[in-house]
CSV table of C-alpha atoms in Angstrom, one decimal:
chain,number,residue,atom,x,y,z
A,272,UNK,CA,18.8,16.4,-26.5
A,273,UNK,CA,17.6,14.2,-23.7
A,274,UNK,CA,21.2,13.3,-22.7
A,275,UNK,CA,22.1,17.0,-22.5
A,276,UNK,CA,19.2,17.6,-20.2
A,277,UNK,CA,20.4,14.9,-17.9
A,278,UNK,CA,23.9,16.4,-17.6
A,279,UNK,CA,22.4,19.8,-16.8
A,280,UNK,CA,20.3,18.2,-14.0
A,281,UNK,CA,23.3,16.6,-12.4
A,282,UNK,CA,25.2,19.9,-12.4
A,283,UNK,CA,22.4,21.8,-10.9
A,284,UNK,CA,22.0,19.4,-8.0
A,285,UNK,CA,25.7,19.1,-7.3
A,286,UNK,CA,25.8,22.9,-6.7
A,287,UNK,CA,23.0,22.9,-4.1
A,288,UNK,CA,23.6,24.7,-0.9
A,289,UNK,CA,20.1,24.7,0.7
A,290,UNK,CA,16.8,22.8,0.7
A,291,UNK,CA,14.9,25.6,-1.1
A,292,UNK,CA,17.6,25.8,-3.8
A,293,UNK,CA,17.3,22.0,-4.3
A,294,UNK,CA,13.6,22.1,-4.7
A,295,UNK,CA,13.9,25.0,-7.2
A,296,UNK,CA,16.6,23.2,-9.1
A,297,UNK,CA,14.7,19.9,-9.4
A,298,UNK,CA,11.5,21.7,-10.5
A,299,UNK,CA,13.4,23.6,-13.1
A,300,UNK,CA,15.2,20.5,-14.4
A,301,UNK,CA,11.9,18.6,-14.6
A,302,UNK,CA,10.2,21.3,-16.6
A,303,UNK,CA,13.0,21.4,-19.0
A,304,UNK,CA,13.0,17.6,-19.4
A,305,UNK,CA,9.2,17.5,-19.7
A,306,UNK,CA,9.3,19.8,-22.7
A,307,UNK,CA,11.4,17.3,-24.7
A,308,UNK,CA,10.3,13.7,-25.5
A,309,UNK,CA,12.5,11.0,-24.3
A,310,UNK,CA,14.4,13.0,-21.6
A,311,UNK,CA,15.8,11.9,-18.3
A,312,UNK,CA,16.3,13.7,-15.0
A,313,UNK,CA,19.3,12.2,-13.3
A,314,UNK,CA,20.1,12.8,-9.6
A,315,UNK,CA,23.6,11.7,-8.9
A,316,UNK,CA,24.9,9.5,-6.0
A,317,UNK,CA,25.0,12.1,-3.3
A,318,UNK,CA,22.6,13.0,-0.4
A,319,UNK,CA,20.3,16.0,-0.9
A,320,UNK,CA,17.7,17.7,1.3
A,321,UNK,CA,14.5,18.4,-0.6
A,322,UNK,CA,11.4,20.3,0.2
A,323,UNK,CA,7.9,19.6,-1.1
A,324,UNK,CA,8.0,19.2,-4.9
A,325,UNK,CA,5.3,18.6,-7.6
A,326,UNK,CA,6.6,17.0,-10.8
A,327,UNK,CA,3.8,17.8,-13.2
A,328,UNK,CA,2.8,16.6,-16.6
A,329,UNK,CA,1.7,16.1,-19.3
A,330,UNK,CA,5.1,15.9,-20.9
A,331,UNK,CA,6.0,15.9,-24.6
A,332,UNK,CA,6.7,12.2,-24.4
A,333,UNK,CA,8.3,9.5,-22.3
A,334,UNK,CA,10.3,10.8,-19.3
A,335,UNK,CA,12.5,9.2,-16.7
A,336,UNK,CA,13.3,10.2,-13.1
A,337,UNK,CA,16.6,8.5,-12.3
A,338,UNK,CA,17.6,8.7,-8.7
A,339,UNK,CA,21.0,7.4,-7.9
A,340,UNK,CA,21.5,9.2,-4.6
A,341,UNK,CA,19.4,9.9,-1.5
A,342,UNK,CA,16.7,12.5,-1.2
A,343,UNK,CA,15.9,13.5,2.4
A,344,UNK,CA,12.7,15.2,3.4
A,345,UNK,CA,12.6,17.9,6.1
A,346,UNK,CA,11.9,16.5,9.5
A,347,UNK,CA,9.4,19.2,10.7
A,348,UNK,CA,5.9,18.6,9.5
A,349,UNK,CA,5.2,22.4,9.7
A,350,UNK,CA,7.6,22.9,6.8
A,351,UNK,CA,5.1,21.1,4.5
A,352,UNK,CA,2.5,23.8,5.0
A,353,UNK,CA,-0.4,21.4,5.2
A,354,UNK,CA,0.6,19.4,2.0
A,355,UNK,CA,-0.3,15.7,2.1
A,356,UNK,CA,2.8,14.7,0.1
A,357,UNK,CA,6.5,15.2,-0.2
A,358,UNK,CA,7.2,14.2,-3.8
A,359,UNK,CA,4.3,14.1,-6.2
A,360,UNK,CA,4.2,12.9,-9.8
A,361,UNK,CA,1.0,14.1,-11.4
A,362,UNK,CA,-0.7,13.6,-14.8
A,363,UNK,CA,2.2,12.0,-16.6
A,364,UNK,CA,2.1,9.3,-19.3
A,365,UNK,CA,5.1,7.0,-19.9
A,366,UNK,CA,7.0,7.8,-16.7
A,367,UNK,CA,9.9,5.8,-15.5
A,368,UNK,CA,11.2,6.2,-11.9
A,369,UNK,CA,14.4,4.2,-11.4
A,370,UNK,CA,18.0,4.4,-10.4
A,371,UNK,CA,18.4,2.4,-7.1
A,372,UNK,CA,18.3,5.6,-5.0
A,373,UNK,CA,16.5,6.3,-1.7
A,374,UNK,CA,13.5,8.5,-0.8
A,375,UNK,CA,14.1,9.1,2.9
A,376,UNK,CA,11.0,10.6,4.5
A,377,UNK,CA,12.7,11.5,7.9
A,378,UNK,CA,9.5,10.6,9.7
A,379,UNK,CA,10.7,10.2,13.2
A,380,UNK,CA,9.5,13.6,14.5
A,381,UNK,CA,6.1,13.2,12.8
A,382,UNK,CA,5.4,9.8,14.3
A,383,UNK,CA,5.5,11.2,17.8
A,384,UNK,CA,2.6,13.5,16.9
A,385,UNK,CA,0.5,10.9,15.1
A,386,UNK,CA,-2.5,9.8,17.1
A,387,UNK,CA,-4.4,8.1,14.3
A,388,UNK,CA,-4.0,4.6,15.8
A,389,UNK,CA,-5.7,5.8,19.0
A,390,UNK,CA,-8.4,8.1,17.7
A,391,UNK,CA,-8.7,7.1,14.1
A,392,UNK,CA,-8.3,10.8,13.2
A,393,UNK,CA,-5.2,12.8,12.4
A,394,UNK,CA,-3.9,16.0,11.0
A,395,UNK,CA,-2.6,15.9,7.4
A,396,UNK,CA,0.8,14.2,7.2
A,397,UNK,CA,2.9,14.0,4.1
A,398,UNK,CA,3.1,10.8,2.0
A,399,UNK,CA,6.6,10.0,0.7
A,400,UNK,CA,5.6,9.7,-3.0
A,401,UNK,CA,2.2,10.3,-4.6
A,402,UNK,CA,1.4,9.0,-8.1
A,403,UNK,CA,-1.7,10.8,-9.2
A,404,UNK,CA,-3.3,10.1,-12.7
A,405,UNK,CA,-0.1,8.5,-13.9
A,406,UNK,CA,-0.5,6.1,-16.9
A,407,UNK,CA,1.5,3.5,-18.8
A,408,UNK,CA,4.4,3.8,-16.4
A,409,UNK,CA,6.9,1.9,-14.4
A,410,UNK,CA,8.6,2.3,-11.0
A,411,UNK,CA,11.5,0.0,-10.4
A,412,UNK,CA,14.6,-0.5,-8.3
A,413,UNK,CA,14.1,2.3,-5.8
A,414,UNK,CA,14.0,2.4,-2.0
A,415,UNK,CA,11.7,4.3,0.3
A,416,UNK,CA,12.2,4.6,4.1
A,417,UNK,CA,10.7,6.2,7.2
A,418,UNK,CA,7.8,8.1,5.6
A,419,UNK,CA,5.8,10.4,7.8
A,420,UNK,CA,2.6,8.7,6.5
A,421,UNK,CA,2.1,6.2,3.6
A,422,UNK,CA,5.3,5.5,1.6
A,423,UNK,CA,3.6,5.3,-1.8
A,424,UNK,CA,0.1,6.4,-2.7
A,425,UNK,CA,-1.4,5.4,-6.1
A,426,UNK,CA,-4.5,7.4,-7.0
A,427,UNK,CA,-6.3,7.6,-10.4
A,428,UNK,CA,-3.6,5.6,-12.1
A,429,UNK,CA,-3.8,3.1,-15.0
A,430,UNK,CA,-1.3,0.6,-16.2
A,431,UNK,CA,1.3,1.2,-13.6
A,432,UNK,CA,4.0,-1.4,-12.8
A,433,UNK,CA,5.9,-1.3,-9.5
A,434,UNK,CA,8.9,-3.7,-9.5
A,435,UNK,CA,11.8,-4.5,-7.2
A,436,UNK,CA,10.9,-1.7,-4.7
A,437,UNK,CA,12.1,-1.9,-1.1
A,438,UNK,CA,10.1,-0.1,1.6
A,439,UNK,CA,11.2,0.0,5.3
A,440,UNK,CA,10.1,1.7,8.5
A,441,UNK,CA,10.3,0.6,12.1
A,442,UNK,CA,7.7,-1.6,13.6
A,443,UNK,CA,6.5,1.1,15.9
A,444,UNK,CA,6.0,3.8,13.2
A,445,UNK,CA,2.4,4.8,12.8
A,446,UNK,CA,0.5,4.8,9.5
A,447,UNK,CA,3.5,4.0,7.4
A,448,UNK,CA,1.6,1.8,4.9
A,449,UNK,CA,3.9,0.5,2.2
A,450,UNK,CA,1.7,1.0,-0.9
A,451,UNK,CA,-1.9,2.3,-0.9
A,452,UNK,CA,-3.9,2.0,-4.1
A,453,UNK,CA,-7.2,3.8,-4.7
A,454,UNK,CA,-9.4,4.5,-7.8
A,455,UNK,CA,-6.9,2.9,-10.1
A,456,UNK,CA,-6.7,0.0,-12.5
A,457,UNK,CA,-4.2,-2.4,-14.0
A,458,UNK,CA,-1.6,-2.0,-11.3
A,459,UNK,CA,1.1,-4.7,-10.9
A,460,UNK,CA,3.4,-5.0,-7.9
A,461,UNK,CA,6.3,-7.5,-8.4
A,462,UNK,CA,9.1,-8.6,-6.1
A,463,UNK,CA,8.6,-5.9,-3.6
A,464,UNK,CA,10.1,-6.1,-0.1
A,465,UNK,CA,8.0,-4.2,2.4
A,466,UNK,CA,8.4,-3.8,6.1
A,467,UNK,CA,6.2,-1.1,7.8
A,468,UNK,CA,4.7,-0.2,11.1
A,469,UNK,CA,3.2,-3.2,12.9
A,470,UNK,CA,-0.3,-1.9,12.7
A,471,UNK,CA,-0.3,-0.9,9.1
A,472,UNK,CA,-0.4,-2.9,5.8
A,473,UNK,CA,2.4,-3.6,3.4
A,474,UNK,CA,-0.2,-3.1,0.7
A,475,UNK,CA,-3.7,-1.6,1.1
A,476,UNK,CA,-6.3,-1.4,-1.5
A,477,UNK,CA,-9.1,1.2,-1.3
A,478,UNK,CA,-12.4,1.6,-3.1
A,479,UNK,CA,-12.6,2.2,-6.9
A,480,UNK,CA,-9.7,-0.2,-7.6
A,481,UNK,CA,-9.8,-2.9,-10.3
A,482,UNK,CA,-7.2,-5.3,-11.7
A,483,UNK,CA,-4.4,-5.3,-9.2
A,484,UNK,CA,-1.8,-8.1,-9.1
A,485,UNK,CA,0.8,-8.5,-6.4
A,486,UNK,CA,3.4,-11.1,-7.3
A,487,UNK,CA,6.0,-12.4,-4.9
A,488,UNK,CA,5.7,-9.7,-2.3
A,489,UNK,CA,7.8,-10.1,0.9
A,490,UNK,CA,5.9,-8.6,3.8
A,491,UNK,CA,6.9,-8.0,7.4
A,492,UNK,CA,6.6,-6.4,9.8
A,493,UNK,CA,3.2,-4.9,9.1
A,494,UNK,CA,-0.4,-5.8,8.7
A,495,UNK,CA,-0.1,-8.0,5.6
A,496,UNK,CA,-2.1,-7.2,2.5
A,497,UNK,CA,-5.5,-5.6,3.1
A,498,UNK,CA,-8.4,-4.9,0.9
A,499,UNK,CA,-10.2,-2.1,2.6
A,500,UNK,CA,-11.3,-0.9,4.9
A,501,UNK,CA,-14.4,-0.4,2.7
A,502,UNK,CA,-17.8,1.1,3.5
A,503,UNK,CA,-16.8,4.0,5.7
A,504,UNK,CA,-17.8,6.7,3.3
A,505,UNK,CA,-20.8,7.5,1.0
A,506,UNK,CA,-20.5,6.7,-2.7
A,507,UNK,CA,-17.5,4.4,-2.5
A,508,UNK,CA,-16.8,2.6,-5.8
A,509,UNK,CA,-16.6,-1.2,-6.2
A,510,UNK,CA,-13.4,-3.2,-5.8
A,511,UNK,CA,-12.7,-6.1,-8.2
A,512,UNK,CA,-10.0,-8.1,-9.9
A,513,UNK,CA,-7.5,-8.4,-7.0
A,514,UNK,CA,-4.8,-11.2,-7.2
A,515,UNK,CA,-2.1,-11.9,-4.7
A,516,UNK,CA,0.2,-14.6,-6.0
A,517,UNK,CA,3.2,-16.0,-4.2
A,518,UNK,CA,5.2,-14.3,-1.6
A,519,UNK,CA,6.2,-14.6,2.1
A,520,UNK,CA,4.7,-13.0,5.2
A,521,UNK,CA,6.8,-12.9,8.3
A,522,UNK,CA,5.6,-11.9,11.8
A,523,UNK,CA,2.9,-9.7,10.5
A,524,UNK,CA,-0.2,-8.9,12.6
A,525,UNK,CA,-2.5,-9.9,9.8
A,526,UNK,CA,-2.0,-11.9,6.7
A,527,UNK,CA,-4.6,-11.8,3.9
A,528,UNK,CA,-7.4,-9.5,5.0
A,529,UNK,CA,-10.7,-8.1,3.6
A,530,UNK,CA,-12.3,-5.6,5.9
A,531,UNK,CA,-15.5,-3.6,5.8
A,532,UNK,CA,-17.3,-1.3,8.3
A,533,UNK,CA,-20.7,-2.1,9.8
A,534,UNK,CA,-23.6,0.3,9.5
A,535,UNK,CA,-22.2,1.4,6.2
A,536,UNK,CA,-23.6,2.4,2.7
A,537,UNK,CA,-24.0,-0.2,0.0
A,538,UNK,CA,-20.9,-1.4,-1.7
A,539,UNK,CA,-19.2,-4.4,-3.3
A,540,UNK,CA,-15.9,-6.2,-3.5
A,541,UNK,CA,-15.5,-9.2,-5.8
A,542,UNK,CA,-13.1,-11.4,-7.8
A,543,UNK,CA,-10.4,-11.5,-5.2
A,544,UNK,CA,-7.9,-14.3,-5.2
A,545,UNK,CA,-5.0,-15.3,-2.9
A,546,UNK,CA,-2.7,-18.2,-3.7
A,547,UNK,CA,0.7,-19.9,-3.1
A,548,UNK,CA,1.6,-17.8,0.0
A,549,UNK,CA,3.9,-18.8,2.9
A,550,UNK,CA,3.1,-17.5,6.4
A,551,UNK,CA,5.8,-17.4,9.0
A,552,UNK,CA,4.5,-16.7,12.5
A,553,UNK,CA,1.7,-14.6,11.2
A,554,UNK,CA,-1.3,-13.5,13.3
A,555,UNK,CA,-4.7,-14.0,11.6
A,556,UNK,CA,-3.3,-15.4,8.4
A,557,UNK,CA,-6.7,-15.5,6.6
A,558,UNK,CA,-9.3,-13.0,7.6
A,559,UNK,CA,-12.6,-11.6,6.3
A,560,UNK,CA,-13.8,-9.0,8.8
A,561,UNK,CA,-17.1,-7.4,8.0
A,562,UNK,CA,-17.4,-5.9,11.5
A,563,UNK,CA,-14.3,-3.8,11.3
A,564,UNK,CA,-14.5,-1.1,13.9
A,565,UNK,CA,-11.1,0.2,15.2
A,566,UNK,CA,-11.1,1.7,18.6
A,567,UNK,CA,-15.0,1.8,18.7
A,568,UNK,CA,-15.0,4.6,16.1
A,569,UNK,CA,-18.2,3.4,14.5
A,570,UNK,CA,-21.7,2.2,15.2
A,571,UNK,CA,-22.4,-1.6,15.2
A,572,UNK,CA,-26.2,-1.2,15.2
A,573,UNK,CA,-26.5,-2.7,11.7
A,574,UNK,CA,-24.4,-5.1,9.7
A,575,UNK,CA,-22.1,-4.2,6.8
A,576,UNK,CA,-23.8,-3.7,3.4
A,577,UNK,CA,-20.6,-4.3,1.4
A,578,UNK,CA,-21.3,-7.4,-0.7
A,579,UNK,CA,-18.3,-9.7,-0.9
A,580,UNK,CA,-18.2,-12.4,-3.6
A,581,UNK,CA,-16.0,-14.6,-5.7
A,582,UNK,CA,-13.1,-14.9,-3.3
A,583,UNK,CA,-10.5,-17.7,-3.1
A,584,UNK,CA,-7.7,-18.7,-0.7
A,585,UNK,CA,-5.6,-21.4,-2.2
A,586,UNK,CA,-2.3,-23.1,-1.1
A,587,UNK,CA,-1.7,-21.0,2.0
A,588,UNK,CA,0.9,-22.6,4.2
A,589,UNK,CA,3.1,-22.0,7.2
A,590,UNK,CA,2.7,-21.0,10.9
A,591,UNK,CA,0.4,-18.8,12.8
A,592,UNK,CA,1.0,-16.8,16.0
A,593,UNK,CA,-2.8,-16.9,16.8
A,594,UNK,CA,-5.1,-20.0,17.3
A,595,UNK,CA,-7.7,-18.7,14.8
A,596,UNK,CA,-5.8,-19.1,11.6
A,597,UNK,CA,-8.9,-18.9,9.3
A,598,UNK,CA,-11.6,-16.4,10.2
A,599,UNK,CA,-14.3,-15.6,7.7
A,600,UNK,CA,-16.8,-13.3,9.4
A,601,UNK,CA,-19.2,-12.1,6.8
A,602,UNK,CA,-22.2,-9.8,7.1
A,603,UNK,CA,-25.6,-11.1,8.1
A,604,UNK,CA,-27.2,-8.6,5.8
A,605,UNK,CA,-25.3,-9.6,2.6
A,606,UNK,CA,-23.6,-12.9,3.3
A,607,UNK,CA,-20.4,-13.7,1.4
A,608,UNK,CA,-20.9,-15.8,-1.7
A,609,UNK,CA,-18.7,-17.9,-3.9
A,610,UNK,CA,-15.9,-18.3,-1.4
A,611,UNK,CA,-13.3,-21.0,-2.0
A,612,UNK,CA,-10.9,-22.4,0.6
A,613,UNK,CA,-8.4,-24.9,-0.9
A,614,UNK,CA,-5.2,-26.6,0.3
A,615,UNK,CA,-4.7,-24.7,3.6
A,616,UNK,CA,-2.0,-25.9,6.0
A,617,UNK,CA,-1.5,-23.5,8.8
A,618,UNK,CA,-0.1,-24.6,12.1
A,619,UNK,CA,-0.5,-22.7,15.4
A,620,UNK,CA,2.8,-22.6,17.3
A,621,UNK,CA,1.7,-21.0,20.5
A,622,UNK,CA,0.4,-22.4,23.8
A,623,UNK,CA,-3.2,-23.4,24.6
A,624,UNK,CA,-4.4,-25.7,21.9
A,625,UNK,CA,-4.6,-26.2,18.2
A,626,UNK,CA,-5.4,-24.0,15.2
A,627,UNK,CA,-9.0,-23.2,14.5
A,628,UNK,CA,-11.1,-22.1,11.5
A,629,UNK,CA,-14.3,-20.0,11.9
A,630,UNK,CA,-16.9,-19.2,9.3
A,631,UNK,CA,-19.9,-16.9,10.0
A,632,UNK,CA,-22.5,-16.0,7.4
A,633,UNK,CA,-20.6,-17.9,4.7
A,634,UNK,CA,-20.5,-21.4,3.4
A,635,UNK,CA,-17.3,-21.8,1.5
A,636,UNK,CA,-16.5,-24.4,-1.1
A,637,UNK,CA,-13.7,-26.5,0.5
A,638,UNK,CA,-11.3,-28.7,-1.3
A,639,UNK,CA,-7.8,-30.3,-0.9
A,640,UNK,CA,-5.9,-30.4,2.4
A,641,UNK,CA,-7.4,-28.6,5.3
A,642,UNK,CA,-5.3,-28.0,8.4
A,643,UNK,CA,-7.2,-27.0,10.5
A,644,UNK,CA,-10.5,-28.4,9.2
A,645,UNK,CA,-12.5,-25.6,7.6
A,646,UNK,CA,-15.3,-23.9,9.5
A,647,UNK,CA,-15.2,-26.2,12.6
A,648,UNK,CA,-15.2,-23.5,15.3
A,649,UNK,CA,-18.0,-21.3,16.4
A,650,UNK,CA,-17.7,-17.6,17.2
């Protein structure tokens, strides 16, 4: 039965003559497949324009979305009618998204109107793919490009694997984060290749997130991997159990970063570990910033109240484009605790001196090779 549904889906999409028809056909095919356990929706190796679509569960059983071709979003943001997504998978268990195809967000027009980097406020812009309340699922071997906003947003998900995903956007594209994760647990990202806007992370982790592992991620351009920013809003939930293992960062504007806002509500981030990572010409390779205040959008009257603890940076090697290769600036209100810095070898390749390491309101446990010597510079 599932095979028959796949054939019907291919036929529907091959006959598409307009964006609205494509959206209707995909929604109809999804509903039919969702009603039968073990079904597959197949989109053949052609290029299709697609409007906003919600692929909703729960389904009768496991279901696969198999994209072989290219889906293109509409360029005009107005056509999204205020929606914050283009393709949304919601409330599905045992979902597979696969096929080697491309989700092309066609974000060029939207980027021209995005002023978030200047004002830290913005109108709603659509994310390429949202995964909301998706469980026990896998996303593998797909490509995403040129999203109007984030490429992948993971919210309220549990036990989700993201493997062999490629994400690309130009270095000057605003707010094109690769993968953002919030209020989710047991998320694994493996062998992803992510290059985004220079000022935005390859992977960002928001509040309420536990047990995330990123293995062998290739990042650049972009802002590296960022935990936070945390503490901007009331009632944020703790972050814990974050592991970044292996991978290569190239020409990113940050490397491994934990950032929290000053003058913020109570919060916590703990059990965060980074190891065996290569840095190639990376600015700020290792950074804890508890005074994060972009474009003076916050009050610095009081220190951050987000408690950071049980953090390690181990076997981080390569080259830096900034002199300050290790910068651990913790809160004077709740100083960082249980921080480990081990086997760091980061060389500054620019002019004007040697690499430096700064530690404020933290006394890390230091072991192994240290280039530069840990905590020898004063802020």
